[in-house]
Coordinates of C-alpha atoms in Angstrom, one line a residue:
Chain A
X10 CA 9.0 18.0 -0.8
X11 CA 6.3 15.5 -1.8
X12 CA 3.4 15.6 -4.2
X13 CA -0.1 14.6 -3.2
X14 CA -0.7 11.5 -5.4
X15 CA -3.4 11.3 -8.0
X16 CA -6.6 9.6 -7.0
X17 CA -5.9 6.7 -9.3
X18 CA -2.6 6.0 -7.6
X19 CA -4.1 5.6 -4.2
X20 CA -4.8 2.3 -2.4
X21 CA -8.4 1.6 -1.5
X22 CA -7.7 2.1 2.2
X23 CA -6.6 5.6 1.6
X24 CA -9.4 6.4 -0.8
X25 CA -11.9 6.1 2.1
X26 CA -10.5 9.3 3.6
X27 CA -11.5 12.8 2.8
X28 CA -9.0 15.2 1.1
X29 CA -8.3 16.8 4.4
X30 CA -7.6 13.6 6.3
X31 CA -5.6 12.4 3.3
X32 CA -3.5 15.5 3.4
X33 CA -3.0 15.2 7.2
X34 CA -2.1 11.5 6.8
X35 CA 0.5 12.3 4.1
X36 CA 2.1 15.2 5.8
X37 CA 2.4 13.5 9.1
X38 CA 3.4 10.0 8.0
X39 CA 5.6 11.2 5.1
X40 CA 7.5 13.6 7.3
X41 CA 7.6 11.1 10.1
X42 CA 9.0 8.2 8.1
X43 CA 10.1 9.1 4.6
X44 CA 13.1 11.1 5.5
X45 CA 14.4 8.8 8.2
X46 CA 14.7 5.3 6.8
X47 CA 15.7 3.7 10.1
X48 CA 12.7 3.0 12.2
X49 CA 12.5 3.7 15.9
X50 CA 11.0 1.8 18.8
X51 CA 7.8 3.8 18.8
X52 CA 7.2 3.1 15.1
X53 CA 7.8 -0.6 15.6
X54 CA 5.3 -0.6 18.5
X55 CA 2.8 1.1 16.2
X56 CA 3.4 -1.4 13.4
X57 CA 2.9 -4.2 16.0
X58 CA -0.4 -2.6 17.0
X59 CA -1.5 -2.4 13.3
X60 CA -0.5 -6.1 12.9
X61 CA -2.3 -7.1 16.1
X62 CA 0.9 -8.8 17.3
X63 CA 2.5 -8.4 20.7
X64 CA 6.3 -7.7 20.5
X65 CA 8.0 -8.3 23.8
X66 CA 10.1 -5.4 25.2
X67 CA 13.3 -7.4 24.9
X68 CA 12.6 -8.3 21.3
X69 CA 12.0 -4.7 20.2
X70 CA 15.6 -3.6 19.7
X71 CA 16.3 -6.5 17.4
X72 CA 13.2 -5.8 15.4
X73 CA 14.1 -2.1 15.1
X74 CA 17.5 -3.0 13.7
X75 CA 16.4 -5.7 11.3
X76 CA 13.3 -3.9 10.0
X77 CA 15.3 -0.7 9.5
X78 CA 17.8 -2.6 7.4
X79 CA 15.0 -4.1 5.3
X80 CA 13.3 -0.7 4.8
X81 CA 16.7 0.8 3.8
X82 CA 17.3 -2.1 1.4
X83 CA 13.9 -1.8 -0.4
X84 CA 14.2 1.9 -0.6
X85 CA 16.5 1.5 -3.6
X86 CA 13.3 1.1 -5.6
X87 CA 12.7 4.8 -5.2
X88 CA 15.5 5.6 -7.7
X89 CA 13.9 3.5 -10.5
X90 CA 12.1 5.4 -13.3
X91 CA 8.7 3.9 -13.6
X92 CA 6.8 6.7 -15.4
X93 CA 4.0 5.2 -17.5
X94 CA 4.6 1.7 -16.2
X95 CA 1.5 -0.2 -15.3
X96 CA 1.7 -1.9 -11.9
X97 CA 1.7 -5.7 -12.1
X98 CA -0.5 -7.5 -9.7
X99 CA -0.8 -10.9 -11.4
X100 CA 2.1 -12.7 -13.2
X101 CA -0.1 -13.7 -16.1
X102 CA -2.1 -10.5 -16.3
X103 CA -5.3 -12.4 -16.0
X104 CA -8.6 -11.2 -14.7
X105 CA -10.5 -12.8 -11.9
X106 CA -12.3 -15.9 -13.0
X107 CA -15.9 -16.0 -11.8
X108 CA -18.4 -18.8 -11.5
X109 CA -22.2 -19.1 -11.0
X110 CA -23.3 -18.5 -7.4
X111 CA -24.3 -22.1 -6.8
X112 CA -23.9 -24.3 -3.8
X113 CA -20.9 -26.5 -4.4
X114 CA -19.9 -27.5 -0.9
X115 CA -21.7 -29.5 1.7
X116 CA -21.9 -28.7 5.4
X117 CA -18.8 -29.9 7.3
X118 CA -19.2 -27.6 10.2
X119 CA -18.6 -30.2 12.9
X120 CA -15.4 -31.5 11.2
X121 CA -14.1 -28.0 10.6
X122 CA -14.8 -27.0 14.2
X123 CA -12.7 -29.8 15.6
X124 CA -9.8 -27.4 15.1
X125 CA -11.4 -24.7 17.3
X126 CA -10.4 -24.5 21.0
X127 CA -13.7 -23.0 22.1
X128 CA -17.1 -23.5 20.4
X129 CA -20.7 -23.8 21.6
X130 CA -23.6 -25.1 19.6
X131 CA -21.7 -24.6 16.4
X132 CA -20.5 -21.1 17.2
X133 CA -17.0 -19.9 17.9
X134 CA -16.5 -18.3 21.3
X135 CA -14.4 -15.2 21.7
X136 CA -13.9 -12.8 24.7
X137 CA -16.9 -10.5 25.3
X138 CA -17.0 -7.7 22.7
X139 CA -20.1 -5.7 23.7
X140 CA -21.3 -5.1 27.3
Chain B
X17 CA 16.9 -59.4 -2.6
X18 CA 17.3 -56.0 -4.0
X19 CA 16.1 -54.1 -1.0
X20 CA 19.5 -52.6 -0.3
X21 CA 19.3 -50.7 -3.6
X22 CA 15.7 -49.5 -3.3
X23 CA 16.7 -46.4 -1.4
X24 CA 18.9 -45.2 -4.3
X25 CA 16.3 -45.8 -7.0
X26 CA 14.4 -43.2 -8.9
X27 CA 10.6 -43.3 -9.1
X28 CA 10.9 -44.5 -12.7
X29 CA 13.3 -47.4 -11.6
X30 CA 11.0 -48.3 -8.7
X31 CA 8.0 -48.3 -11.0
X32 CA 9.9 -50.7 -13.4
X33 CA 11.0 -52.9 -10.5
X34 CA 7.5 -53.2 -9.2
X35 CA 6.0 -54.0 -12.6
X36 CA 8.6 -56.6 -13.2
X37 CA 7.9 -58.1 -9.8
X38 CA 11.4 -57.6 -8.5
X39 CA 9.9 -56.2 -5.3
X40 CA 6.6 -55.1 -3.9
X41 CA 5.4 -51.6 -2.9
X42 CA 5.3 -52.8 0.7
X43 CA 9.0 -53.7 0.5
X44 CA 9.8 -50.3 -0.9
X45 CA 7.7 -48.5 1.7
X46 CA 9.1 -50.5 4.6
X47 CA 12.7 -50.0 3.4
X48 CA 12.2 -46.3 3.3
X49 CA 10.3 -46.0 6.6
X50 CA 13.3 -47.8 8.2
X51 CA 15.7 -45.3 6.7
X52 CA 13.5 -42.4 7.9
X53 CA 13.5 -43.9 11.3
X54 CA 17.3 -44.4 11.2
X55 CA 18.3 -41.0 9.6
X56 CA 15.3 -38.8 9.9
X57 CA 16.3 -37.6 13.3
X58 CA 19.8 -36.5 12.4
X59 CA 18.5 -34.5 9.5
X60 CA 15.3 -33.3 11.2
X61 CA 13.7 -33.5 7.7
X62 CA 10.3 -34.7 8.8
X63 CA 7.7 -33.2 11.1
X64 CA 5.3 -36.1 10.8
X65 CA 5.9 -39.6 9.6
X66 CA 2.7 -41.4 8.5
X67 CA 4.1 -45.0 8.7
X68 CA 0.9 -46.9 9.6
X69 CA -1.1 -45.3 6.8
X70 CA 1.7 -45.8 4.3
X71 CA 2.0 -49.5 5.1
X72 CA -1.8 -50.0 4.7
X73 CA -1.7 -48.1 1.4
X74 CA 1.3 -50.1 0.2
X75 CA -0.6 -53.4 0.9
X76 CA -3.5 -52.0 -1.1
X77 CA -1.3 -51.0 -3.9
X78 CA 0.2 -54.4 -4.1
X79 CA -3.2 -56.0 -4.3
X80 CA -4.3 -53.6 -7.1
X81 CA -1.1 -54.3 -9.0
X82 CA -1.8 -58.0 -8.7
X83 CA -5.1 -57.5 -10.5
X84 CA -3.5 -55.4 -13.3
X85 CA -4.4 -51.9 -12.1
X86 CA -2.0 -49.5 -13.7
X87 CA -2.1 -46.0 -12.2
X88 CA 0.9 -43.9 -13.1
X89 CA 2.2 -43.6 -9.5
X90 CA 0.7 -46.7 -8.0
X91 CA 2.6 -47.8 -4.9
X92 CA 5.3 -45.2 -5.3
X93 CA 6.5 -43.3 -2.2
X94 CA 6.8 -39.6 -1.7
X95 CA 6.6 -36.9 1.0
X96 CA 4.7 -33.7 1.2
X97 CA 6.0 -30.3 2.4
X98 CA 4.1 -29.6 5.7
X99 CA 2.4 -26.7 3.9
X100 CA 0.0 -28.9 1.8
X101 CA -3.2 -29.6 3.7
X102 CA -3.6 -33.4 4.3
X103 CA -7.0 -34.6 5.5
X104 CA -6.8 -35.8 9.1
X105 CA -3.0 -35.3 9.3
X106 CA -1.2 -32.5 11.1
X107 CA -0.3 -29.6 8.7
X108 CA 1.8 -27.2 10.8
X109 CA 3.5 -25.0 8.2
X110 CA 6.4 -25.4 10.7
X111 CA 4.7 -22.8 12.9
X112 CA 3.6 -22.8 16.5
X113 CA 0.5 -21.1 15.1
X114 CA -0.6 -24.3 13.4
X115 CA 1.1 -26.8 15.7
X116 CA -2.3 -28.4 16.3
X117 CA -4.0 -27.9 12.9
X118 CA -5.6 -31.0 11.4
X119 CA -7.1 -30.0 8.0
X120 CA -10.5 -31.3 7.1
X121 CA -9.5 -31.8 3.5
X122 CA -6.6 -32.6 1.1
X123 CA -4.9 -29.9 -1.0
X124 CA -5.5 -30.5 -4.7
X125 CA -1.9 -31.4 -5.2
X126 CA -2.2 -34.1 -2.5
X127 CA -5.5 -35.3 -3.9
X128 CA -4.1 -35.5 -7.5
X129 CA -1.0 -37.5 -6.4
X130 CA -3.1 -39.8 -4.2
X131 CA -5.5 -40.4 -7.1
X132 CA -2.5 -41.4 -9.3
X133 CA -1.6 -44.0 -6.7
X134 CA 1.3 -42.3 -4.8
X135 CA 1.8 -43.2 -1.1
X136 CA 2.7 -40.4 1.3
X137 CA 5.5 -41.3 3.9
X138 CA 5.2 -38.1 5.8
X139 CA 5.2 -34.3 6.0
X140 CA 8.5 -32.5 5.7
X141 CA 10.0 -29.7 7.8
X142 CA 10.3 -26.2 6.3
X143 CA 10.9 -22.6 7.2
X144 CA 7.9 -21.3 9.2
X145 CA 5.2 -20.4 6.7
X146 CA 7.8 -20.9 4.0
X147 CA 9.5 -17.6 5.0
X148 CA 13.2 -18.3 5.0
X149 CA 16.1 -19.5 2.8
X150 CA 17.9 -21.7 5.3
X151 CA 15.2 -23.8 7.1
X152 CA 16.2 -22.2 10.4
X153 CA 12.9 -20.4 11.1
X154 CA 11.0 -23.7 11.6
X155 CA 9.2 -24.1 15.0
X156 CA 10.5 -27.7 14.9
X157 CA 14.1 -26.7 14.5
X158 CA 16.6 -26.5 11.6
X159 CA 16.9 -29.1 8.9
X160 CA 20.4 -30.3 8.2
X161 CA 22.1 -30.7 4.9
X162 CA 22.9 -34.4 4.2
X163 CA 26.2 -33.3 2.6
X164 CA 27.4 -31.8 5.8
X165 CA 25.2 -31.7 8.9
X166 CA 26.7 -28.4 10.0
X167 CA 25.3 -26.8 6.9
X168 CA 21.8 -25.5 5.9
X169 CA 20.0 -27.4 3.2
X170 CA 18.5 -24.1 2.0
X171 CA 14.9 -23.2 2.3
X172 CA 12.1 -22.9 2.6
X173 CA 11.4 -26.5 1.4
X174 CA 14.6 -27.7 3.2
X175 CA 13.0 -30.8 4.7
X176 CA 11.8 -32.1 1.3
X177 CA 15.2 -31.4 -0.3
X178 CA 17.1 -33.0 2.6
X179 CA 15.0 -36.1 2.6
X180 CA 15.3 -36.6 -1.2
X181 CA 19.1 -35.9 -1.2
X182 CA 19.6 -38.4 1.7
X183 CA 17.6 -41.1 -0.1
X184 CA 14.9 -41.2 2.6
X185 CA 12.3 -40.8 -0.1
X186 CA 12.7 -40.6 -3.9
X187 CA 10.6 -37.5 -4.4
X188 CA 8.8 -34.8 -2.4
X189 CA 6.6 -31.9 -3.0
X190 CA 7.7 -28.3 -2.3
X191 CA 6.5 -24.8 -2.9
X192 CA 8.5 -21.9 -4.3
X193 CA 7.7 -18.3 -3.7
X194 CA 11.1 -16.8 -4.3
X195 CA 13.3 -19.9 -4.8
X196 CA 12.1 -22.2 -2.1
X197 CA 12.3 -25.3 -4.4
X198 CA 15.2 -24.3 -6.6
X199 CA 17.6 -23.0 -4.0
X200 CA 17.4 -26.1 -1.6
X201 CA 17.5 -28.4 -4.7
X202 CA 20.8 -26.7 -5.7
X203 CA 22.3 -26.8 -2.2
X204 CA 21.5 -30.5 -1.7
X205 CA 22.4 -31.7 -5.2
X206 CA 19.0 -32.8 -6.5
X207 CA 16.5 -31.7 -9.1
X208 CA 13.7 -29.3 -8.3
X209 CA 11.1 -27.7 -10.5
X210 CA 8.8 -24.7 -9.9
X211 CA 6.2 -24.7 -12.7
X212 CA 4.6 -21.7 -14.3
X213 CA 2.3 -19.7 -11.9
X214 CA -1.1 -21.2 -12.3
X215 CA 0.0 -24.6 -13.6
X216 CA -0.3 -26.3 -10.2
X217 CA -3.3 -25.7 -8.0
X218 CA -2.8 -23.6 -4.8
X219 CA -6.0 -25.0 -3.3
X220 CA -5.1 -26.3 0.1
X221 CA -1.5 -24.9 -0.1
X222 CA -1.2 -22.6 2.9
X223 CA -0.7 -19.2 1.4
X224 CA 2.3 -17.0 2.0
X225 CA 2.4 -14.6 -1.0
X226 CA -0.5 -15.5 -3.3
X227 CA 0.8 -13.9 -6.5
X228 CA 4.1 -15.7 -6.3
X229 CA 3.5 -19.0 -4.5
X230 CA 3.6 -22.1 -6.7
X231 CA 3.8 -25.8 -5.9
X232 CA 6.4 -28.1 -7.5
X233 CA 8.6 -31.1 -6.9
X234 CA 11.9 -32.4 -5.8
X235 CA 13.3 -35.6 -7.3
X236 CA 16.6 -37.3 -8.0
X237 CA 16.2 -37.0 -11.8
X238 CA 14.5 -34.8 -14.3
X239 CA 12.6 -37.8 -15.6
X240 CA 11.1 -38.3 -12.1
X241 CA 10.2 -34.6 -11.8
X242 CA 8.4 -34.9 -15.2
X243 CA 6.5 -37.9 -14.0
X244 CA 5.3 -36.3 -10.8
X245 CA 4.6 -32.9 -12.4
X246 CA 2.4 -34.4 -15.0
X247 CA 0.3 -36.0 -12.3
X248 CA 0.0 -33.0 -10.0
X249 CA -0.5 -30.2 -12.5
X250 CA -3.7 -29.2 -14.1
X251 CA -6.7 -26.8 -14.0
X252 CA -8.5 -26.6 -10.7
X253 CA -11.8 -24.7 -10.3
X254 CA -11.1 -24.4 -6.5
X255 CA -8.1 -22.1 -7.2
X256 CA -9.2 -18.8 -8.9
X257 CA -5.7 -18.3 -10.3
X258 CA -5.4 -21.8 -11.7
X259 CA -5.0 -21.6 -15.5
X260 CA -7.0 -23.8 -17.9
X261 CA -4.1 -24.8 -20.2
X262 CA -3.8 -28.5 -21.1
X263 CA -0.9 -30.3 -19.4
X264 CA 1.3 -32.0 -22.0
X265 CA 2.4 -35.6 -21.6
X266 CA 5.9 -34.7 -20.2
X267 CA 7.1 -38.2 -20.2
X268 CA 6.5 -38.8 -23.9
X269 CA 8.4 -35.7 -25.0
X270 CA 11.2 -35.8 -22.5
X271 CA 13.7 -37.5 -24.9
X272 CA 13.3 -34.9 -27.6
X273 CA 16.5 -33.5 -29.0
X274 CA 17.7 -30.0 -27.9
X275 CA 19.4 -29.4 -31.2
X276 CA 18.9 -25.8 -32.2
X277 CA 17.5 -24.8 -28.7
X278 CA 18.5 -21.3 -28.0
X279 CA 19.7 -20.8 -24.4
X280 CA 20.2 -17.4 -23.0
X281 CA 23.0 -16.7 -20.7
X282 CA 22.3 -13.6 -18.5
X283 CA 25.3 -11.3 -18.4
X284 CA 24.1 -9.8 -15.1
X285 CA 24.2 -13.2 -13.4
X286 CA 28.0 -13.3 -13.7
X287 CA 28.6 -10.0 -11.9
X288 CA 30.3 -9.7 -8.6
X289 CA 28.6 -11.9 -5.9
X290 CA 28.8 -15.1 -7.8
X291 CA 31.4 -17.6 -6.5
X292 CA 34.1 -18.1 -9.2
X293 CA 34.0 -21.9 -9.0
X294 CA 30.2 -21.7 -9.2
X295 CA 30.5 -19.6 -12.3
X296 CA 33.0 -22.1 -13.8
X297 CA 30.7 -25.1 -13.2
X298 CA 27.8 -23.3 -14.8
X299 CA 29.8 -22.4 -17.9
X300 CA 30.9 -26.1 -18.1
X301 CA 27.3 -27.2 -17.9
X302 CA 26.4 -24.9 -20.7
X303 CA 29.2 -26.4 -22.8
X304 CA 27.6 -29.8 -22.3
X305 CA 24.3 -28.4 -23.6
X306 CA 26.2 -26.8 -26.5
X307 CA 27.7 -30.2 -27.4
X308 CA 24.1 -31.5 -27.5
X309 CA 23.3 -28.9 -30.2
X310 CA 22.0 -26.0 -28.1
X311 CA 23.0 -22.5 -29.1
X312 CA 24.2 -20.2 -26.2
X313 CA 23.3 -16.6 -26.6
X314 CA 24.3 -13.8 -24.2
X315 CA 21.3 -11.7 -23.1
X316 CA 20.6 -8.9 -20.7
X317 CA 18.0 -8.6 -17.9
X318 CA 18.8 -5.0 -17.0
X319 CA 16.5 -4.8 -14.0
X320 CA 17.2 -8.2 -12.5
X321 CA 19.2 -6.8 -9.6
X322 CA 16.0 -5.0 -8.4
X323 CA 14.2 -8.4 -8.1
X324 CA 15.2 -8.9 -4.4
X325 CA 13.9 -5.5 -3.1
X326 CA 10.8 -5.8 -5.3
X327 CA 10.1 -9.3 -3.9
X328 CA 10.5 -8.2 -0.3
X329 CA 7.9 -5.5 -0.8
X330 CA 5.4 -7.6 -2.7
X331 CA 5.8 -10.8 -0.8
X332 CA 5.7 -9.1 2.6
X333 CA 2.6 -7.1 1.7
X334 CA 0.8 -10.3 0.5
X335 CA 2.0 -12.1 3.6
X336 CA 0.7 -9.5 6.0
X337 CA -2.6 -9.8 4.3
X338 CA -2.7 -13.6 4.1
X339 CA -1.5 -14.2 7.7
X340 CA -4.2 -11.9 9.1
X341 CA -6.4 -15.0 9.2
X342 CA -4.5 -16.4 12.1
X343 CA -6.6 -15.0 15.0
X344 CA -6.8 -17.9 17.4
X345 CA -10.6 -18.2 17.0
X346 CA -11.3 -20.9 14.4
X347 CA -8.1 -23.0 14.4
X348 CA -4.5 -23.0 15.4
X349 CA -2.7 -21.6 18.5
X350 CA -4.8 -19.6 20.9
X351 CA -3.3 -17.6 23.8
X352 CA -4.6 -18.3 27.3
X353 CA -4.6 -15.1 29.4
X354 CA -6.3 -12.0 28.0
X355 CA -8.6 -9.2 29.1
X356 CA -10.4 -8.5 25.9
X357 CA -10.7 -9.5 22.2
X358 CA -7.9 -7.1 21.2
X359 CA -5.4 -8.5 23.7
X360 CA -6.6 -12.0 22.7
X361 CA -5.6 -11.4 19.1
X362 CA -2.3 -9.6 20.0
X363 CA -1.2 -12.3 22.4
X364 CA -2.2 -15.2 20.1
X365 CA -0.3 -13.7 17.2
X366 CA 2.6 -12.5 19.3
X367 CA 3.1 -15.9 20.8
X368 CA 2.2 -18.0 17.8
X369 CA 4.4 -16.5 15.1
X370 CA 8.2 -16.7 15.1
X371 CA 10.6 -13.8 14.7
X372 CA 11.1 -13.9 10.9
X373 CA 7.3 -14.2 10.3
X374 CA 6.7 -11.2 12.5
X375 CA 9.3 -9.2 10.7
X376 CA 7.7 -10.0 7.3
X377 CA 4.2 -9.2 8.6
X378 CA 5.4 -5.9 10.0
X379 CA 7.3 -5.1 6.8
X380 CA 4.2 -5.8 4.8
X381 CA 2.1 -3.7 7.2
X382 CA 4.5 -0.9 6.8
X383 CA 4.6 -0.9 2.9
X384 CA 0.8 -1.1 2.8
X385 CA 0.2 1.6 5.4
X386 CA -1.5 4.8 4.5
X387 CA 1.1 7.1 3.0
X388 CA 3.5 4.3 2.1
X389 CA 1.3 2.3 -0.3
X390 CA 2.4 4.4 -3.3
X391 CA 6.0 4.8 -2.3
X392 CA 6.7 1.1 -1.7
X393 CA 3.9 -1.3 -2.7
X394 CA 2.7 0.4 -5.9
X395 CA 6.3 1.2 -6.8
X396 CA 7.3 -2.4 -6.4
X397 CA 4.5 -3.6 -8.6
X398 CA 5.7 -1.2 -11.3
X399 CA 9.3 -2.5 -11.0
X400 CA 7.9 -6.0 -11.1
X401 CA 6.4 -5.1 -14.4
X402 CA 9.8 -3.9 -15.7
X403 CA 11.4 -7.1 -14.6
X404 CA 8.7 -9.1 -16.3
X405 CA 9.1 -7.1 -19.5
X406 CA 12.8 -7.8 -19.5
X407 CA 12.1 -11.5 -19.5
X408 CA 9.5 -11.1 -22.2
X409 CA 12.1 -9.3 -24.4
X410 CA 14.7 -11.9 -23.6
X411 CA 12.3 -14.7 -24.7
X412 CA 12.0 -13.1 -28.1
X413 CA 15.6 -14.1 -28.7
X414 CA 15.9 -17.3 -26.7
X415 CA 13.9 -20.4 -25.8
X416 CA 15.4 -20.9 -22.3
X417 CA 17.5 -18.9 -19.9
X418 CA 20.3 -20.6 -18.0
X419 CA 22.5 -19.6 -15.1
X420 CA 23.5 -20.3 -11.6
X421 CA 20.7 -21.2 -9.0
X422 CA 22.6 -19.7 -6.1
X423 CA 25.6 -17.4 -5.6
X424 CA 27.5 -20.1 -3.7
X425 CA 27.2 -23.6 -2.2
X426 CA 25.4 -24.4 1.1
X427 CA 26.3 -22.1 4.0
X428 CA 26.6 -22.9 7.7
X429 CA 23.6 -23.0 9.9
X430 CA 23.5 -19.8 11.8
X431 CA 25.8 -17.9 9.4
X432 CA 23.2 -15.6 8.0
X433 CA 20.5 -15.5 10.7
X434 CA 21.6 -12.1 12.1
X435 CA 21.6 -10.3 8.7
X436 CA 18.2 -10.6 6.9
X437 CA 19.5 -8.8 3.8
X438 CA 22.4 -11.3 3.3
X439 CA 19.9 -14.1 3.7
X440 CA 17.5 -12.5 1.2
X441 CA 20.3 -12.1 -1.3
X442 CA 20.8 -15.9 -1.5
X443 CA 17.6 -15.9 -3.7
X444 CA 19.0 -13.3 -6.2
X445 CA 18.9 -15.6 -9.2
X446 CA 15.6 -17.3 -8.4
X447 CA 13.2 -14.5 -7.5
X448 CA 12.9 -13.2 -11.1
X449 CA 11.0 -16.3 -12.2
X450 CA 8.5 -15.9 -9.4
X451 CA 7.9 -12.2 -10.1
X452 CA 7.3 -12.9 -13.8
X453 CA 5.4 -16.2 -13.1
X454 CA 7.8 -18.3 -15.2
X455 CA 8.7 -21.9 -14.8
X456 CA 12.2 -22.6 -13.3
X457 CA 14.2 -25.7 -12.6
X458 CA 17.4 -26.4 -10.8
X459 CA 19.6 -29.4 -11.6
X460 CA 22.9 -30.5 -10.1
X461 CA 25.8 -29.3 -12.2
X462 CA 28.9 -29.9 -10.1
X463 CA 30.6 -29.5 -6.8
X464 CA 32.4 -26.6 -5.1
X465 CA 34.3 -27.4 -1.9
X466 CA 32.8 -30.9 -2.0
X467 CA 29.3 -29.3 -1.9
X468 CA 26.7 -29.6 -4.7
X469 CA 25.6 -26.6 -6.8
X470 CA 22.8 -26.1 -9.3
X471 CA 22.2 -24.9 -12.8
X472 CA 19.0 -23.0 -13.1
X473 CA 16.9 -23.1 -16.3
X474 CA 14.0 -20.7 -16.7
X475 CA 11.4 -21.1 -19.5
X476 CA 8.6 -19.3 -21.1
X477 CA 5.1 -19.4 -19.5
X478 CA 3.7 -22.9 -19.6
X479 CA 6.8 -24.3 -21.4
X480 CA 7.9 -26.7 -18.7
X481 CA 8.5 -29.2 -21.5
X482 CA 11.6 -27.4 -22.8
X483 CA 13.0 -27.2 -19.2
X484 CA 12.5 -30.9 -18.8
X485 CA 13.9 -31.9 -22.2
X486 CA 17.0 -29.8 -21.7
X487 CA 17.5 -31.0 -18.1
X488 CA 16.9 -34.6 -19.0
X489 CA 19.4 -34.4 -21.9
X490 CA 22.0 -32.9 -19.5
X491 CA 21.5 -35.7 -17.1
X492 CA 21.9 -38.3 -19.9
X493 CA 25.4 -36.8 -20.4
X494 CA 26.5 -36.1 -16.8
X495 CA 26.2 -38.0 -13.5
X496 CA 26.1 -35.2 -10.9
X497 CA 22.5 -36.1 -10.1
X498 CA 23.4 -39.6 -9.2
X499 CA 25.8 -38.6 -6.4
X500 CA 24.7 -39.5 -2.9
X501 CA 26.3 -38.1 0.3
X502 CA 28.7 -40.6 1.8
X503 CA 26.9 -41.1 5.1
X504 CA 23.6 -41.8 3.4
X505 CA 24.8 -44.3 0.8

């Protein structure tokens, strides 16, 4: 049905999980999504939660249809043989350029904070997080 | 008084005119600002017009010219896509999310062009966060195609293309993630170049898909594109993906002969999907190049049809990551009524992003989610490698690859908005160059149903010179690039 991928194939987010939770994740999500390419309302709502983005009730059906057609479209990649092919993350196959950890910028806090709606004494204000 | 002709002049012609004292920079700027005010509204090409600042700069430029100052772009007008940060000037990315964002700095591209003496007339409309191929996803409304106001100018850099095609400004910057310079250039009958990934700094260019985004230019001739590209390109330590390769003097090599240049014609580009008349015009364009001594060789890019699905996985994944920065806290749109921090984020993002941006963020979230990373994202990165290798092999046989820029001429506004896949397929010929990081250029090569179409040239990494030489040679022998839409003459 599906194979548990090798450690090296896994994304960093997945690597944080234990083997058990990894297995649980794969079995639930793969069975849930992989064999039904069209997404349903609940899945769209879940993706909206993961994306921290409200989707209005009257927008959902349109998102379901369009996102399903996109997922169906990109699914053609599954049929391509890519055994032994290195994934390509950078078009020029370059490594990350590093520099010395030296101060190169001067403080422009006040200018930068002109764009913020709510600040106080140089700090950004957000709704209360901890009681 | 030559001011009637100023609007139709290329940057190079304006430069000559100013140095020969036929007119001043102020006259040029005022002529164009008047045109923008007359026609800008019907095209919706600009989000912001910086008239006052432009006039001050023009007066300054005239003073400098009077004392013999000779910067390469001194006193010359241009516009910037509203995705390049401009110090103290609204940079909205055509999104409600950034409708109030005033950057505290200039993008490196803006800075470089300013240092060369160029004068900005304004910021151009675009698809929201550069996500779109028709300029219909802008928070500020669609841009119109100057050849027919019912049609789309293409996207995402549609405002820049429309403004240049309608002679509101001789040149403008753009960005190209999957074809966003080349496709609108083709659909509006102008020249557009997307350089090699890493050639132009992305610092201050609002990110969409960081491994694909690249800044470039629109102009009404290849020669102008060469002039501007030479000034904006170059290594930038502020962009970690900028590449430290010297920028050649494009203007001095542009007249080089193309005798013996090997040009690859991709068999797969002429499969079903390409408009017959479009195909005919492209073949005729290649005959012109053949007459100039180029050798046309048929080649294969066997995986090129996979470029669109690959792109929509990679670009969406990178977009979902890049756009996570818009949280309403530090800048941009901020929702008003919320109970807690989570609702604050969800409302801000739900209200601040438009429908297409939300779809791409969710597609990206989906392909990166646990359990789907391998199946979609990693798979797409491997297919990207295959596509890139195809190009590499092709470039062992040829110096350049030529073909159509788009499958057909401009389409009606609204025609593809209900079908994202049909919209995405408009970029089928352009996306490959982004995936492989190669330079690409579109030049006008004819008309189909009275609408302009483009010839695309794709080169080897960092070989913009061959593209420019080939394109310039073509424009010496044809006049497609000099055509102007009737109502904007």
